[in-house]
Amino acid sequence: MRWSSLFTVVGGVVVAIAGLFGLLSGHPWSALPLILGVAIAMREVRYLQRLRTGRIRER
């Protein structure tokens, strides 16, 4: 596993959690960081899965 990928996933989750707390406290624009954080984390996890199975080469 690459450390930069791990930090990207953790950062995306942290942003998503912050967006979720903002959304639950009544700030509707907090949905944007929530969606972006989840999307970034999911994209990186999918990249790591493809890298592990050998479907793509290391960038």
CSV table of C-alpha atoms in Angstrom, one decimal:
chain,number,residue,atom,x,y,z
A,1,MET,CA,0.0,0.0,0.0
A,2,ARG,CA,1.2,3.5,-0.8
A,3,TRP,CA,1.2,6.1,2.0
A,4,SER,CA,0.0,8.8,-0.2
A,5,SER,CA,-3.1,6.7,-1.1
A,6,LEU,CA,-3.7,6.0,2.6
A,7,PHE,CA,-3.6,9.7,3.4
A,8,THR,CA,-5.9,10.5,0.5
A,9,VAL,CA,-8.5,8.0,1.8
A,10,VAL,CA,-8.2,9.2,5.3
A,11,GLY,CA,-8.4,12.9,4.2
A,12,GLY,CA,-11.5,12.1,2.1
A,13,VAL,CA,-13.2,10.4,5.1
A,14,VAL,CA,-12.3,13.3,7.4
A,15,VAL,CA,-13.8,15.8,5.0
A,16,ALA,CA,-16.9,13.7,4.6
A,17,ILE,CA,-17.4,13.4,8.3
A,18,ALA,CA,-17.0,17.2,8.7
A,19,GLY,CA,-19.6,17.7,5.9
A,20,LEU,CA,-21.9,15.2,7.6
A,21,PHE,CA,-21.7,17.1,10.9
A,22,GLY,CA,-22.4,20.4,9.1
A,23,LEU,CA,-25.3,18.9,7.3
A,24,LEU,CA,-26.8,17.5,10.5
A,25,SER,CA,-26.4,20.9,12.2
A,26,GLY,CA,-28.6,22.5,9.6
A,27,HIS,CA,-26.1,23.8,6.9
A,28,PRO,CA,-27.4,22.5,3.6
A,29,TRP,CA,-24.2,23.6,1.7
A,30,SER,CA,-22.3,21.1,3.8
A,31,ALA,CA,-23.6,18.4,1.5
A,32,LEU,CA,-21.0,19.5,-1.1
A,33,PRO,CA,-17.9,18.6,1.0
A,34,LEU,CA,-19.7,15.4,2.1
A,35,ILE,CA,-20.2,14.3,-1.5
A,36,LEU,CA,-16.7,15.3,-2.6
A,37,GLY,CA,-15.0,13.6,0.4
A,38,VAL,CA,-16.8,10.3,-0.2
A,39,ALA,CA,-16.2,10.5,-3.9
A,40,ILE,CA,-12.4,11.1,-3.5
A,41,ALA,CA,-12.1,8.3,-0.9
A,42,MET,CA,-14.0,5.8,-3.0
A,43,ARG,CA,-12.0,6.7,-6.1
A,44,GLU,CA,-8.7,6.1,-4.3
A,45,VAL,CA,-10.0,2.8,-2.8
A,46,ARG,CA,-11.0,1.6,-6.3
A,47,TYR,CA,-7.6,2.6,-7.6
A,48,LEU,CA,-5.9,0.6,-4.8
A,49,GLN,CA,-8.1,-2.5,-5.6
A,50,ARG,CA,-7.2,-2.3,-9.3
A,51,LEU,CA,-3.5,-1.9,-8.4
A,52,ARG,CA,-3.6,-4.9,-6.1
A,53,THR,CA,-5.3,-7.2,-8.6
A,54,GLY,CA,-2.8,-6.2,-11.3
A,55,ARG,CA,-5.3,-4.6,-13.7
A,56,ILE,CA,-3.3,-1.4,-13.8
A,57,ARG,CA,0.3,-0.5,-13.3
A,58,GLU,CA,1.7,1.8,-10.6
A,59,ARG,CA,1.5,5.5,-11.4
